[in-house]
mmCIF file with all atom_site columns, C-alpha atoms in Angstrom:
data_model
loop_
_atom_site.group_PDB
_atom_site.id
_atom_site.type_symbol
_atom_site.label_atom_id
_atom_site.label_alt_id
_atom_site.label_comp_id
_atom_site.label_asym_id
_atom_site.label_entity_id
_atom_site.label_seq_id
_atom_site.pdbx_PDB_ins_code
_atom_site.Cartn_x
_atom_site.Cartn_y
_atom_site.Cartn_z
_atom_site.occupancy
_atom_site.B_iso_or_equiv
_atom_site.pdbx_formal_charge
_atom_site.auth_seq_id
_atom_site.auth_comp_id
_atom_site.auth_asym_id
_atom_site.auth_atom_id
_atom_site.pdbx_PDB_model_num
ATOM 1   C CA . MET A 1 1   ? 66.010 -16.820 -67.602 1.00 0.00 ? 1   MET A CA 1
ATOM 2   C CA . PHE A 1 2   ? 64.330 -15.133 -64.833 1.00 0.00 ? 2   PHE A CA 1
ATOM 3   C CA . LEU A 1 3   ? 64.687 -11.149 -64.962 1.00 0.00 ? 3   LEU A CA 1
ATOM 4   C CA . THR A 1 4   ? 62.963 -8.346  -62.680 1.00 0.00 ? 4   THR A CA 1
ATOM 5   C CA . ALA A 1 5   ? 63.045 -4.479  -63.316 1.00 0.00 ? 5   ALA A CA 1
ATOM 6   C CA . SER A 1 6   ? 60.304 -2.837  -62.065 1.00 0.00 ? 6   SER A CA 1
ATOM 7   C CA . ALA A 1 7   ? 59.209 0.666   -62.370 1.00 0.00 ? 7   ALA A CA 1
ATOM 8   C CA . LYS A 1 8   ? 56.059 2.377   -60.681 1.00 0.00 ? 8   LYS A CA 1
ATOM 9   C CA . PHE A 1 9   ? 54.668 5.959   -62.000 1.00 0.00 ? 9   PHE A CA 1
ATOM 10  C CA . ALA A 1 10  ? 51.804 8.066   -61.543 1.00 0.00 ? 10  ALA A CA 1
ATOM 11  C CA . GLY A 1 11  ? 51.374 11.612  -61.799 1.00 0.00 ? 11  GLY A CA 1
ATOM 12  C CA . SER A 1 12  ? 52.121 13.975  -64.482 1.00 0.00 ? 12  SER A CA 1
ATOM 13  C CA . ALA A 1 13  ? 55.930 13.406  -64.155 1.00 0.00 ? 13  ALA A CA 1
ATOM 14  C CA . LEU A 1 14  ? 58.392 10.489  -63.669 1.00 0.00 ? 14  LEU A CA 1
ATOM 15  C CA . ALA A 1 15  ? 61.442 9.612   -62.129 1.00 0.00 ? 15  ALA A CA 1
ATOM 16  C CA . VAL A 1 16  ? 63.474 6.703   -62.340 1.00 0.00 ? 16  VAL A CA 1
ATOM 17  C CA . THR A 1 17  ? 65.911 5.292   -59.583 1.00 0.00 ? 17  THR A CA 1
ATOM 18  C CA . GLY A 1 18  ? 68.132 1.836   -59.156 1.00 0.00 ? 18  GLY A CA 1
ATOM 19  C CA . VAL A 1 19  ? 70.487 0.017   -61.271 1.00 0.00 ? 19  VAL A CA 1
ATOM 20  C CA . ALA A 1 20  ? 69.875 -2.956  -63.631 1.00 0.00 ? 20  ALA A CA 1
ATOM 21  C CA . GLY A 1 21  ? 68.090 -5.867  -62.331 1.00 0.00 ? 21  GLY A CA 1
ATOM 22  C CA . ALA A 1 22  ? 67.563 -3.757  -59.455 1.00 0.00 ? 22  ALA A CA 1
ATOM 23  C CA . SER A 1 23  ? 63.390 -2.339  -58.654 1.00 0.00 ? 23  SER A CA 1
ATOM 24  C CA . TYR A 1 24  ? 62.908 1.304   -59.825 1.00 0.00 ? 24  TYR A CA 1
ATOM 25  C CA . ALA A 1 25  ? 60.141 3.576   -58.640 1.00 0.00 ? 25  ALA A CA 1
ATOM 26  C CA . VAL A 1 26  ? 58.964 6.127   -60.518 1.00 0.00 ? 26  VAL A CA 1
ATOM 27  C CA . LEU A 1 27  ? 56.223 8.460   -58.762 1.00 0.00 ? 27  LEU A CA 1
ATOM 28  C CA . GLY A 1 28  ? 54.494 11.899  -59.456 1.00 0.00 ? 28  GLY A CA 1
ATOM 29  C CA . PRO A 1 29  ? 53.672 14.780  -57.405 1.00 0.00 ? 29  PRO A CA 1
ATOM 30  C CA . SER A 1 30  ? 50.170 14.629  -57.775 1.00 0.00 ? 30  SER A CA 1
ATOM 31  C CA . PHE A 1 31  ? 47.181 12.478  -56.840 1.00 0.00 ? 31  PHE A CA 1
ATOM 32  C CA . ASN A 1 32  ? 43.407 12.240  -56.557 1.00 0.00 ? 32  ASN A CA 1
ATOM 33  C CA . ARG A 1 33  ? 41.751 11.352  -52.857 1.00 0.00 ? 33  ARG A CA 1
ATOM 34  C CA . GLU A 1 34  ? 38.206 12.065  -53.624 1.00 0.00 ? 34  GLU A CA 1
ATOM 35  C CA . SER A 1 35  ? 37.986 9.254   -55.652 1.00 0.00 ? 35  SER A CA 1
ATOM 36  C CA . ASN A 1 36  ? 38.071 5.237   -54.810 1.00 0.00 ? 36  ASN A CA 1
ATOM 37  C CA . VAL A 1 37  ? 39.532 4.529   -57.906 1.00 0.00 ? 37  VAL A CA 1
ATOM 38  C CA . THR A 1 38  ? 42.699 5.898   -59.928 1.00 0.00 ? 38  THR A CA 1
ATOM 39  C CA . THR A 1 39  ? 42.620 4.144   -63.617 1.00 0.00 ? 39  THR A CA 1
ATOM 40  C CA . PHE A 1 40  ? 45.870 4.259   -65.336 1.00 0.00 ? 40  PHE A CA 1
ATOM 41  C CA . GLU A 1 41  ? 45.976 3.995   -69.167 1.00 0.00 ? 41  GLU A CA 1
ATOM 42  C CA . ILE A 1 42  ? 48.680 2.807   -71.273 1.00 0.00 ? 42  ILE A CA 1
ATOM 43  C CA . LEU A 1 43  ? 47.725 4.361   -74.830 1.00 0.00 ? 43  LEU A CA 1
ATOM 44  C CA . GLY A 1 44  ? 47.473 1.780   -77.455 1.00 0.00 ? 44  GLY A CA 1
ATOM 45  C CA . ASP A 1 45  ? 48.729 2.523   -81.259 1.00 0.00 ? 45  ASP A CA 1
ATOM 46  C CA . GLN A 1 46  ? 49.190 0.483   -84.330 1.00 0.00 ? 46  GLN A CA 1
ATOM 47  C CA . TYR A 1 47  ? 52.060 -1.300  -82.122 1.00 0.00 ? 47  TYR A CA 1
ATOM 48  C CA . ILE A 1 48  ? 50.855 -1.192  -78.222 1.00 0.00 ? 48  ILE A CA 1
ATOM 49  C CA . PRO A 1 49  ? 47.762 -2.406  -77.343 1.00 0.00 ? 49  PRO A CA 1
ATOM 50  C CA . LYS A 1 50  ? 45.481 -0.117  -75.096 1.00 0.00 ? 50  LYS A CA 1
ATOM 51  C CA . LEU A 1 51  ? 45.750 -1.076  -71.271 1.00 0.00 ? 51  LEU A CA 1
ATOM 52  C CA . GLU A 1 52  ? 43.625 0.409   -68.307 1.00 0.00 ? 52  GLU A CA 1
ATOM 53  C CA . ILE A 1 53  ? 44.691 -0.711  -65.014 1.00 0.00 ? 53  ILE A CA 1
ATOM 54  C CA . ALA A 1 54  ? 42.208 -0.085  -62.265 1.00 0.00 ? 54  ALA A CA 1
ATOM 55  C CA . CYS A 1 55  ? 43.833 0.606   -58.544 1.00 0.00 ? 55  CYS A CA 1
ATOM 56  C CA . THR A 1 56  ? 41.609 0.974   -55.464 1.00 0.00 ? 56  THR A CA 1
ATOM 57  C CA . ASN A 1 57  ? 43.071 4.163   -53.559 1.00 0.00 ? 57  ASN A CA 1
ATOM 58  C CA . LYS A 1 58  ? 43.980 3.368   -49.849 1.00 0.00 ? 58  LYS A CA 1
ATOM 59  C CA . PRO A 1 59  ? 43.596 6.077   -47.258 1.00 0.00 ? 59  PRO A CA 1
ATOM 60  C CA . ASP A 1 60  ? 46.624 7.670   -46.717 1.00 0.00 ? 60  ASP A CA 1
ATOM 61  C CA . ARG A 1 61  ? 49.011 6.050   -49.566 1.00 0.00 ? 61  ARG A CA 1
ATOM 62  C CA . LEU A 1 62  ? 50.342 7.129   -52.945 1.00 0.00 ? 62  LEU A CA 1
ATOM 63  C CA . THR A 1 63  ? 48.193 4.880   -56.172 1.00 0.00 ? 63  THR A CA 1
ATOM 64  C CA . VAL A 1 64  ? 51.170 4.104   -58.200 1.00 0.00 ? 64  VAL A CA 1
ATOM 65  C CA . LEU A 1 65  ? 51.357 1.973   -61.200 1.00 0.00 ? 65  LEU A CA 1
ATOM 66  C CA . ASP A 1 66  ? 54.243 -0.614  -60.910 1.00 0.00 ? 66  ASP A CA 1
ATOM 67  C CA . LEU A 1 67  ? 56.040 -1.857  -64.364 1.00 0.00 ? 67  LEU A CA 1
ATOM 68  C CA . SER A 1 68  ? 57.906 -4.844  -64.300 1.00 0.00 ? 68  SER A CA 1
ATOM 69  C CA . LEU A 1 69  ? 59.372 -7.711  -65.986 1.00 0.00 ? 69  LEU A CA 1
ATOM 70  C CA . ARG A 1 70  ? 57.779 -10.892 -65.061 1.00 0.00 ? 70  ARG A CA 1
ATOM 71  C CA . ASN A 1 71  ? 60.325 -13.585 -67.072 1.00 0.00 ? 71  ASN A CA 1
ATOM 72  C CA . GLU A 1 72  ? 59.456 -12.011 -71.022 1.00 0.00 ? 72  GLU A CA 1
ATOM 73  C CA . ASP A 1 73  ? 56.141 -10.238 -70.121 1.00 0.00 ? 73  ASP A CA 1
ATOM 74  C CA . PHE A 1 74  ? 56.150 -6.462  -68.920 1.00 0.00 ? 74  PHE A CA 1
ATOM 75  C CA . GLN A 1 75  ? 53.707 -6.623  -66.051 1.00 0.00 ? 75  GLN A CA 1
ATOM 76  C CA . PHE A 1 76  ? 51.499 -3.375  -65.047 1.00 0.00 ? 76  PHE A CA 1
ATOM 77  C CA . LYS A 1 77  ? 49.653 -3.841  -61.653 1.00 0.00 ? 77  LYS A CA 1
ATOM 78  C CA . CYS A 1 78  ? 48.672 -1.548  -58.999 1.00 0.00 ? 78  CYS A CA 1
ATOM 79  C CA . ASP A 1 79  ? 51.330 -0.689  -56.189 1.00 0.00 ? 79  ASP A CA 1
ATOM 80  C CA . TYR A 1 80  ? 51.235 1.875   -53.310 1.00 0.00 ? 80  TYR A CA 1
ATOM 81  C CA . LYS A 1 81  ? 54.124 4.219   -51.968 1.00 0.00 ? 81  LYS A CA 1
ATOM 82  C CA . ALA A 1 82  ? 53.729 6.402   -48.484 1.00 0.00 ? 82  ALA A CA 1
ATOM 83  C CA . ILE A 1 83  ? 52.761 9.456   -49.705 1.00 0.00 ? 83  ILE A CA 1
ATOM 84  C CA . SER A 1 84  ? 55.824 11.468  -47.862 1.00 0.00 ? 84  SER A CA 1
ATOM 85  C CA . GLU A 1 85  ? 58.078 9.562   -50.962 1.00 0.00 ? 85  GLU A CA 1
ATOM 86  C CA . LYS A 1 86  ? 56.292 11.277  -53.761 1.00 0.00 ? 86  LYS A CA 1
ATOM 87  C CA . GLU A 1 87  ? 58.744 14.109  -54.247 1.00 0.00 ? 87  GLU A CA 1
ATOM 88  C CA . ALA A 1 88  ? 61.823 11.827  -54.540 1.00 0.00 ? 88  ALA A CA 1
ATOM 89  C CA . TYR A 1 89  ? 60.627 10.546  -57.388 1.00 0.00 ? 89  TYR A CA 1
ATOM 90  C CA . ILE A 1 90  ? 59.776 13.236  -60.105 1.00 0.00 ? 90  ILE A CA 1
ATOM 91  C CA . SER A 1 91  ? 61.608 12.954  -63.929 1.00 0.00 ? 91  SER A CA 1
ATOM 92  C CA . LYS A 1 92  ? 59.843 12.482  -66.887 1.00 0.00 ? 92  LYS A CA 1
ATOM 93  C CA . GLU A 1 93  ? 60.258 9.191   -68.726 1.00 0.00 ? 93  GLU A CA 1
ATOM 94  C CA . LEU A 1 94  ? 60.545 5.412   -67.546 1.00 0.00 ? 94  LEU A CA 1
ATOM 95  C CA . LYS A 1 95  ? 62.476 2.573   -69.310 1.00 0.00 ? 95  LYS A CA 1
ATOM 96  C CA . VAL A 1 96  ? 62.585 -1.013  -68.770 1.00 0.00 ? 96  VAL A CA 1
ATOM 97  C CA . ASP A 1 97  ? 64.655 -3.668  -70.246 1.00 0.00 ? 97  ASP A CA 1
ATOM 98  C CA . GLY A 1 98  ? 63.163 -6.865  -71.358 1.00 0.00 ? 98  GLY A CA 1
ATOM 99  C CA . ALA A 1 99  ? 64.060 -10.574 -71.615 1.00 0.00 ? 99  ALA A CA 1
ATOM 100 C CA . ARG A 1 100 ? 64.820 -10.485 -75.318 1.00 0.00 ? 100 ARG A CA 1
ATOM 101 C CA . GLN A 1 101 ? 68.451 -10.531 -76.577 1.00 0.00 ? 101 GLN A CA 1
ATOM 102 C CA . ALA A 1 102 ? 69.810 -11.091 -80.383 1.00 0.00 ? 102 ALA A CA 1
ATOM 103 C CA . SER A 1 103 ? 72.914 -12.441 -79.023 1.00 0.00 ? 103 SER A CA 1
ATOM 104 C CA . GLU A 1 104 ? 74.832 -12.267 -75.408 1.00 0.00 ? 104 GLU A CA 1
ATOM 105 C CA . LYS A 1 105 ? 76.508 -8.595  -76.394 1.00 0.00 ? 105 LYS A CA 1
ATOM 106 C CA . ALA A 1 106 ? 73.682 -7.155  -77.953 1.00 0.00 ? 106 ALA A CA 1
ATOM 107 C CA . PRO A 1 107 ? 71.454 -4.496  -76.506 1.00 0.00 ? 107 PRO A CA 1
ATOM 108 C CA . ARG A 1 108 ? 67.747 -6.142  -74.953 1.00 0.00 ? 108 ARG A CA 1
ATOM 109 C CA . ASP A 1 109 ? 64.538 -5.186  -76.090 1.00 0.00 ? 109 ASP A CA 1
ATOM 110 C CA . ASN A 1 110 ? 62.971 -2.453  -73.937 1.00 0.00 ? 110 ASN A CA 1
ATOM 111 C CA . LEU A 1 111 ? 59.599 -0.641  -72.955 1.00 0.00 ? 111 LEU A CA 1
ATOM 112 C CA . THR A 1 112 ? 60.221 3.092   -72.457 1.00 0.00 ? 112 THR A CA 1
ATOM 113 C CA . CYS A 1 113 ? 56.578 4.972   -71.302 1.00 0.00 ? 113 CYS A CA 1
ATOM 114 C CA . THR A 1 114 ? 56.602 8.620   -71.682 1.00 0.00 ? 114 THR A CA 1
ATOM 115 C CA . PRO A 1 115 ? 53.648 10.678  -69.444 1.00 0.00 ? 115 PRO A CA 1
ATOM 116 C CA . GLU A 1 116 ? 50.929 12.950  -71.663 1.00 0.00 ? 116 GLU A CA 1
ATOM 117 C CA . ALA A 1 117 ? 51.669 16.240  -70.807 1.00 0.00 ? 117 ALA A CA 1
ATOM 118 C CA . SER A 1 118 ? 48.192 17.242  -69.844 1.00 0.00 ? 118 SER A CA 1
ATOM 119 C CA . GLU A 1 119 ? 47.141 13.638  -68.280 1.00 0.00 ? 119 GLU A CA 1
ATOM 120 C CA . ASN A 1 120 ? 48.888 12.367  -64.830 1.00 0.00 ? 120 ASN A CA 1
ATOM 121 C CA . THR A 1 121 ? 47.404 8.903   -65.659 1.00 0.00 ? 121 THR A CA 1
ATOM 122 C CA . LYS A 1 122 ? 47.940 8.333   -69.166 1.00 0.00 ? 122 LYS A CA 1
ATOM 123 C CA . TYR A 1 123 ? 51.151 6.924   -70.709 1.00 0.00 ? 123 TYR A CA 1
ATOM 124 C CA . GLN A 1 124 ? 52.735 6.698   -74.431 1.00 0.00 ? 124 GLN A CA 1
ATOM 125 C CA . CYS A 1 125 ? 54.947 3.811   -74.529 1.00 0.00 ? 125 CYS A CA 1
ATOM 126 C CA . VAL A 1 126 ? 57.911 2.821   -77.100 1.00 0.00 ? 126 VAL A CA 1
ATOM 127 C CA . TYR A 1 127 ? 58.932 -0.891  -77.549 1.00 0.00 ? 127 TYR A CA 1
ATOM 128 C CA . THR A 1 128 ? 62.299 -1.239  -78.977 1.00 0.00 ? 128 THR A CA 1
ATOM 129 C CA . ALA A 1 129 ? 63.293 -4.642  -80.177 1.00 0.00 ? 129 ALA A CA 1
ATOM 130 C CA . SER A 1 130 ? 66.773 -6.068  -79.356 1.00 0.00 ? 130 SER A CA 1
ATOM 131 C CA . ASN A 1 131 ? 67.940 -5.161  -83.405 1.00 0.00 ? 131 ASN A CA 1
ATOM 132 C CA . GLY A 1 132 ? 67.158 -1.642  -82.439 1.00 0.00 ? 132 GLY A CA 1
ATOM 133 C CA . ALA A 1 133 ? 63.655 -2.079  -84.662 1.00 0.00 ? 133 ALA A CA 1
ATOM 134 C CA . LYS A 1 134 ? 60.611 0.378   -83.197 1.00 0.00 ? 134 LYS A CA 1
ATOM 135 C CA . ASP A 1 135 ? 57.865 -1.921  -85.711 1.00 0.00 ? 135 ASP A CA 1
ATOM 136 C CA . LYS A 1 136 ? 57.396 -4.876  -83.814 1.00 0.00 ? 136 LYS A CA 1
ATOM 137 C CA . GLU A 1 137 ? 54.214 -4.962  -81.967 1.00 0.00 ? 137 GLU A CA 1
ATOM 138 C CA . LEU A 1 138 ? 53.355 -6.124  -78.308 1.00 0.00 ? 138 LEU A CA 1
ATOM 139 C CA . GLN A 1 139 ? 50.250 -8.320  -77.530 1.00 0.00 ? 139 GLN A CA 1
ATOM 140 C CA . GLU A 1 140 ? 48.300 -8.816  -74.481 1.00 0.00 ? 140 GLU A CA 1
ATOM 141 C CA . SER A 1 141 ? 49.330 -12.029 -72.840 1.00 0.00 ? 141 SER A CA 1
ATOM 142 C CA . ASP A 1 142 ? 47.681 -14.138 -70.005 1.00 0.00 ? 142 ASP A CA 1
ATOM 143 C CA . PRO A 1 143 ? 50.629 -16.140 -68.398 1.00 0.00 ? 143 PRO A CA 1
ATOM 144 C CA . SER A 1 144 ? 49.846 -18.530 -65.401 1.00 0.00 ? 144 SER A CA 1
ATOM 145 C CA . MET A 1 145 ? 51.269 -18.045 -62.321 1.00 0.00 ? 145 MET A CA 1
ATOM 146 C CA . GLN A 1 146 ? 50.908 -18.848 -58.898 1.00 0.00 ? 146 GLN A CA 1
ATOM 147 C CA . ASP A 1 147 ? 51.234 -15.345 -57.478 1.00 0.00 ? 147 ASP A CA 1
ATOM 148 C CA . LYS A 1 148 ? 49.509 -12.927 -60.254 1.00 0.00 ? 148 LYS A CA 1
ATOM 149 C CA . ASP A 1 149 ? 48.097 -9.689  -58.780 1.00 0.00 ? 149 ASP A CA 1
ATOM 150 C CA . PRO A 1 150 ? 44.905 -9.770  -59.625 1.00 0.00 ? 150 PRO A CA 1
ATOM 151 C CA . THR A 1 151 ? 45.282 -5.876  -61.331 1.00 0.00 ? 151 THR A CA 1
ATOM 152 C CA . ALA A 1 152 ? 48.325 -7.373  -63.374 1.00 0.00 ? 152 ALA A CA 1
ATOM 153 C CA . LYS A 1 153 ? 47.913 -6.938  -66.995 1.00 0.00 ? 153 LYS A CA 1
ATOM 154 C CA . PHE A 1 154 ? 50.571 -7.985  -69.625 1.00 0.00 ? 154 PHE A CA 1
ATOM 155 C CA . LEU A 1 155 ? 52.209 -7.514  -72.701 1.00 0.00 ? 155 LEU A CA 1
ATOM 156 C CA . ARG A 1 156 ? 54.865 -9.281  -74.357 1.00 0.00 ? 156 ARG A CA 1
ATOM 157 C CA . PRO A 1 157 ? 56.575 -9.113  -78.021 1.00 0.00 ? 157 PRO A CA 1
ATOM 158 C CA . LYS A 1 158 ? 54.452 -10.452 -80.934 1.00 0.00 ? 158 LYS A CA 1
ATOM 159 C CA . ASP A 1 159 ? 56.276 -13.535 -82.474 1.00 0.00 ? 159 ASP A CA 1
#
């Protein structure tokens, strides 16, 4: 089963729009035009490895980090939005449902990312397994796919 959900975020605040199985856009109010690169960081802990995603800034575009589900992998990659869209997407937390489910009626696993208050490019993420446990590790993966974005980094639950 191929599932797709995505979230895009940058800046000090996040917002989520859309419905289950659809796209989610999450942008923040700030960006750095002076630098050629925006580096987003997923802060590591004992369960989630640290990731850095370096995105090349584009003129007149807002650089955002896209979080989506690709099969059983949570995918982080660069994306770009119109600067005029940034005000439409302000909130605090991002949640993406995963592909794993203990049974048909059980909730899916999910990944929730919250921005660090002092940084607009650093995020702390928590993985929740379909049984509700928050002590399961994620590991970096490198799935083989034809249309893989060169900036993409992938996480999947460790078996």
